[in-house]
């Protein structure tokens, strides 16, 4: 009887336990609690901690992507614009030379061209590609330190790194940028230590090329006679000599998409020496371009403008000569002297402001933000702002290409100034907007 009772009690106890277990298993809250307990236990394992770190990393990356999406990388934007600029310039050159079938001529070296009273300079000449202006316009370029003939730069341990900016390559580049102008590149009369350009024939200079400006050094007369004698020398060269340096780019074959029927054939293509008979560089309009050290020549010419206008206004020849200068370009001017990198005297700037010359100023951080030569930036600011106040036709462009302040940045001003200028024709002197591509 007692045994039967124990069996009965055991059965009911087992039944209650089973029922209780079943009730707990079907309760959602208990399931959630059980899952949380297991999750917490898992998170205290190495695998759990690793998973937590990965989740945080994913959330952080997603957050940064969201932030950066609304804030573009300005340096990347500049690089993209710079690349696009290079592509456009290359296509422009190809379009002019290939699709239009234009004959181009390699620059011609003219040694020891005579100027004022025994002064001589080597000159590199390249005729205009287009005859739109009928050869009545000339661009004269004065380069900076380091720039020389390609073989001289290649032979120098340091200067070889910048050989692409040699004087002949610069003449070609300028010819492609100013297709309707004859190009005249004036080599300095001295290049000390094979690096420092000294324009003694235009302005007295020391061995580092630092100028000692004077009211007159007959720089304008020397320039006029150089141009006259370049014209004479080019006319006296035989046709065979000239044709030997001609290069018909179109003869090498056109690009895909440039069908022969679409090509234009200007008179310069039919007659590659169209410019020769009427060449008179000293009689037409003149644009002066100074790069780096070469800007000292432009500064000296302003001194001579002032001298002619104030002290010898009756000199009709000099007045006519100075009146032929229509444009002046200062490209990142600088030299080793402690002052007068840019002119700041009001009387000098008033003279050029009243002459109606188109003034273009291109600068980069390499010069105007050089901490070792802070006067350059201060002088340039006075030069630009005072010309603007005096009513001069002045346009200022700041170049800030990607990369550190270096000679490569400096030379990029020379390489890009025309494209940037054409892209921003209305840029005023008092604007400090970054216009580089």
Coordinates of C-alpha atoms in Angstrom, one line a residue, residues 129-314:
X129 CA 52.3 80.1 -86.7
X130 CA 49.3 82.0 -87.9
X131 CA 49.3 84.9 -90.3
X132 CA 46.2 86.4 -88.9
X133 CA 48.1 89.5 -87.7
X134 CA 50.3 89.5 -90.8
X135 CA 53.4 89.3 -88.7
X136 CA 53.0 92.7 -87.1
X137 CA 53.1 91.5 -83.5
X138 CA 56.1 90.3 -81.6
X139 CA 56.5 88.7 -78.2
X140 CA 59.9 89.2 -76.4
X141 CA 60.7 86.9 -73.6
X142 CA 63.3 87.3 -70.8
X143 CA 63.9 84.1 -68.8
X144 CA 65.0 83.4 -65.3
X145 CA 67.9 81.7 -63.6
X146 CA 68.8 78.2 -64.7
X147 CA 67.2 78.6 -68.1
X148 CA 69.7 78.2 -71.0
X149 CA 70.3 76.2 -74.1
X150 CA 69.2 72.6 -73.6
X151 CA 72.7 71.1 -73.9
X152 CA 74.1 73.5 -71.3
X153 CA 71.3 72.7 -68.8
X154 CA 71.7 68.9 -69.4
X155 CA 75.4 69.1 -68.6
X156 CA 74.8 70.8 -65.3
X157 CA 74.4 68.5 -62.2
X158 CA 71.4 70.4 -60.8
X159 CA 69.9 72.3 -63.8
X160 CA 69.4 69.1 -65.8
X161 CA 66.3 68.4 -63.6
X162 CA 64.6 71.5 -65.3
X163 CA 65.8 70.9 -68.8
X164 CA 62.2 70.9 -70.1
X165 CA 62.2 74.6 -69.4
X166 CA 65.2 75.4 -71.6
X167 CA 65.0 78.5 -73.8
X168 CA 64.3 76.7 -77.0
X169 CA 61.4 74.7 -75.5
X170 CA 60.1 77.9 -74.0
X171 CA 60.1 79.5 -77.4
X172 CA 58.1 76.6 -78.8
X173 CA 55.6 76.8 -76.0
X174 CA 55.1 80.5 -76.4
X175 CA 54.7 80.1 -80.1
X176 CA 51.9 77.6 -79.5
X177 CA 50.2 79.9 -76.9
X178 CA 50.5 83.1 -79.0
X179 CA 50.1 81.7 -82.5
X180 CA 49.8 85.2 -84.2
X181 CA 53.0 86.6 -82.7
X182 CA 56.6 86.2 -83.7
X183 CA 58.6 84.9 -80.7
X184 CA 61.9 86.4 -79.7
X185 CA 63.7 84.9 -76.7
X186 CA 66.6 87.0 -75.4
X187 CA 69.4 85.0 -73.8
X188 CA 71.2 86.9 -70.9
X189 CA 74.5 88.4 -71.8
X190 CA 76.0 86.5 -68.8
X191 CA 75.0 83.4 -66.9
X192 CA 77.2 83.2 -63.9
X193 CA 78.1 79.8 -62.4
X194 CA 76.0 78.5 -65.3
X195 CA 72.9 79.4 -63.3
X196 CA 72.5 83.1 -62.5
X197 CA 71.1 85.1 -65.4
X198 CA 72.6 88.6 -65.7
X199 CA 70.9 91.1 -68.1
X200 CA 73.7 93.6 -68.1
X201 CA 72.8 94.9 -71.6
X202 CA 69.4 96.0 -70.2
X203 CA 70.2 96.9 -66.6
X204 CA 73.5 97.0 -64.6
X205 CA 73.7 93.8 -62.5
X206 CA 76.1 92.1 -60.1
X207 CA 77.3 88.5 -60.4
X208 CA 74.0 87.1 -59.0
X209 CA 72.0 89.1 -61.5
X210 CA 70.7 91.6 -58.9
X211 CA 69.8 94.8 -60.8
X212 CA 71.0 98.3 -60.0
X213 CA 68.2 100.3 -61.7
X214 CA 69.0 103.7 -63.3
X215 CA 66.9 106.3 -64.9
X216 CA 68.2 105.1 -68.3
X217 CA 70.5 102.4 -69.4
X218 CA 69.3 102.6 -73.1
X219 CA 67.4 99.3 -72.6
X220 CA 64.7 100.3 -75.0
X221 CA 67.1 101.3 -77.7
X222 CA 69.0 98.1 -77.3
X223 CA 65.8 96.1 -77.6
X224 CA 64.8 98.0 -80.7
X225 CA 68.2 97.3 -82.4
X226 CA 68.1 93.7 -81.4
X227 CA 64.7 93.3 -83.1
X228 CA 65.9 95.2 -86.2
X229 CA 69.0 93.0 -86.5
X230 CA 67.1 89.8 -85.9
X231 CA 64.8 90.8 -88.9
X232 CA 67.9 91.4 -91.1
X233 CA 69.6 88.2 -90.1
X234 CA 66.4 86.1 -90.8
X235 CA 66.0 87.8 -94.2
X236 CA 69.6 87.1 -95.2
X237 CA 69.4 83.4 -94.4
X238 CA 68.9 81.3 -97.5
X239 CA 65.6 79.6 -98.2
X240 CA 67.3 76.2 -97.9
X241 CA 68.6 77.0 -94.4
X242 CA 65.1 78.1 -93.3
X243 CA 63.3 75.1 -94.9
X244 CA 65.8 72.7 -93.2
X245 CA 64.4 73.7 -89.8
X246 CA 60.7 73.6 -90.9
X247 CA 58.6 70.8 -89.6
X248 CA 55.3 70.0 -91.3
X249 CA 53.4 68.3 -88.4
X250 CA 50.5 67.4 -90.7
X251 CA 52.8 65.3 -92.9
X252 CA 53.3 62.9 -90.0
X253 CA 49.6 61.9 -90.2
X254 CA 46.5 63.2 -88.5
X255 CA 44.7 62.0 -85.5
X256 CA 41.7 59.7 -85.6
X257 CA 38.6 61.9 -86.2
X258 CA 40.5 64.5 -88.2
X259 CA 39.5 63.7 -91.8
X260 CA 41.6 65.4 -94.5
X261 CA 38.5 67.0 -95.9
X262 CA 37.9 68.8 -92.6
X263 CA 41.4 70.3 -92.4
X264 CA 41.9 74.0 -93.0
X265 CA 44.9 75.0 -95.1
X266 CA 45.9 78.6 -94.1
X267 CA 48.2 80.6 -96.2
X268 CA 51.0 79.8 -93.7
X269 CA 50.6 76.1 -94.7
X270 CA 50.8 76.8 -98.4
X271 CA 53.8 79.2 -98.0
X272 CA 55.8 78.3 -94.9
X273 CA 58.0 81.4 -95.4
X274 CA 55.1 83.8 -95.7
X275 CA 56.5 86.0 -92.9
X276 CA 60.0 86.5 -94.2
X277 CA 59.6 89.2 -96.8
X278 CA 57.7 91.6 -94.6
X279 CA 59.5 90.8 -91.3
X280 CA 60.1 94.0 -89.3
X281 CA 60.1 93.1 -85.7
X282 CA 61.1 96.6 -84.6
X283 CA 58.1 98.3 -86.3
X284 CA 55.1 96.4 -85.0
X285 CA 53.4 95.9 -81.7
X286 CA 55.5 94.4 -78.9
X287 CA 54.6 92.3 -75.9
X288 CA 57.2 91.9 -73.1
X289 CA 57.2 88.8 -71.0
X290 CA 59.5 88.4 -68.0
X291 CA 59.8 85.3 -66.0
X292 CA 61.5 85.2 -62.5
X293 CA 64.8 87.1 -62.9
X294 CA 63.7 88.2 -66.4
X295 CA 61.3 90.7 -64.7
X296 CA 64.2 93.0 -63.9
X297 CA 64.2 94.0 -67.6
X298 CA 60.6 95.0 -67.5
X299 CA 61.2 97.0 -64.3
X300 CA 64.1 98.8 -66.0
X301 CA 61.9 99.6 -69.0
X302 CA 59.4 101.3 -66.6
X303 CA 62.3 103.5 -65.4
X304 CA 63.0 104.4 -69.0
X305 CA 59.3 105.1 -69.7
X306 CA 59.4 107.6 -66.8
X307 CA 62.7 109.1 -68.0
X308 CA 61.4 109.6 -71.5
X309 CA 58.0 111.0 -70.5
X310 CA 59.3 113.4 -67.8
X311 CA 62.7 114.5 -69.0
X312 CA 62.8 114.0 -72.8
X313 CA 59.2 114.3 -74.0
X314 CA 60.4 115.9 -77.1

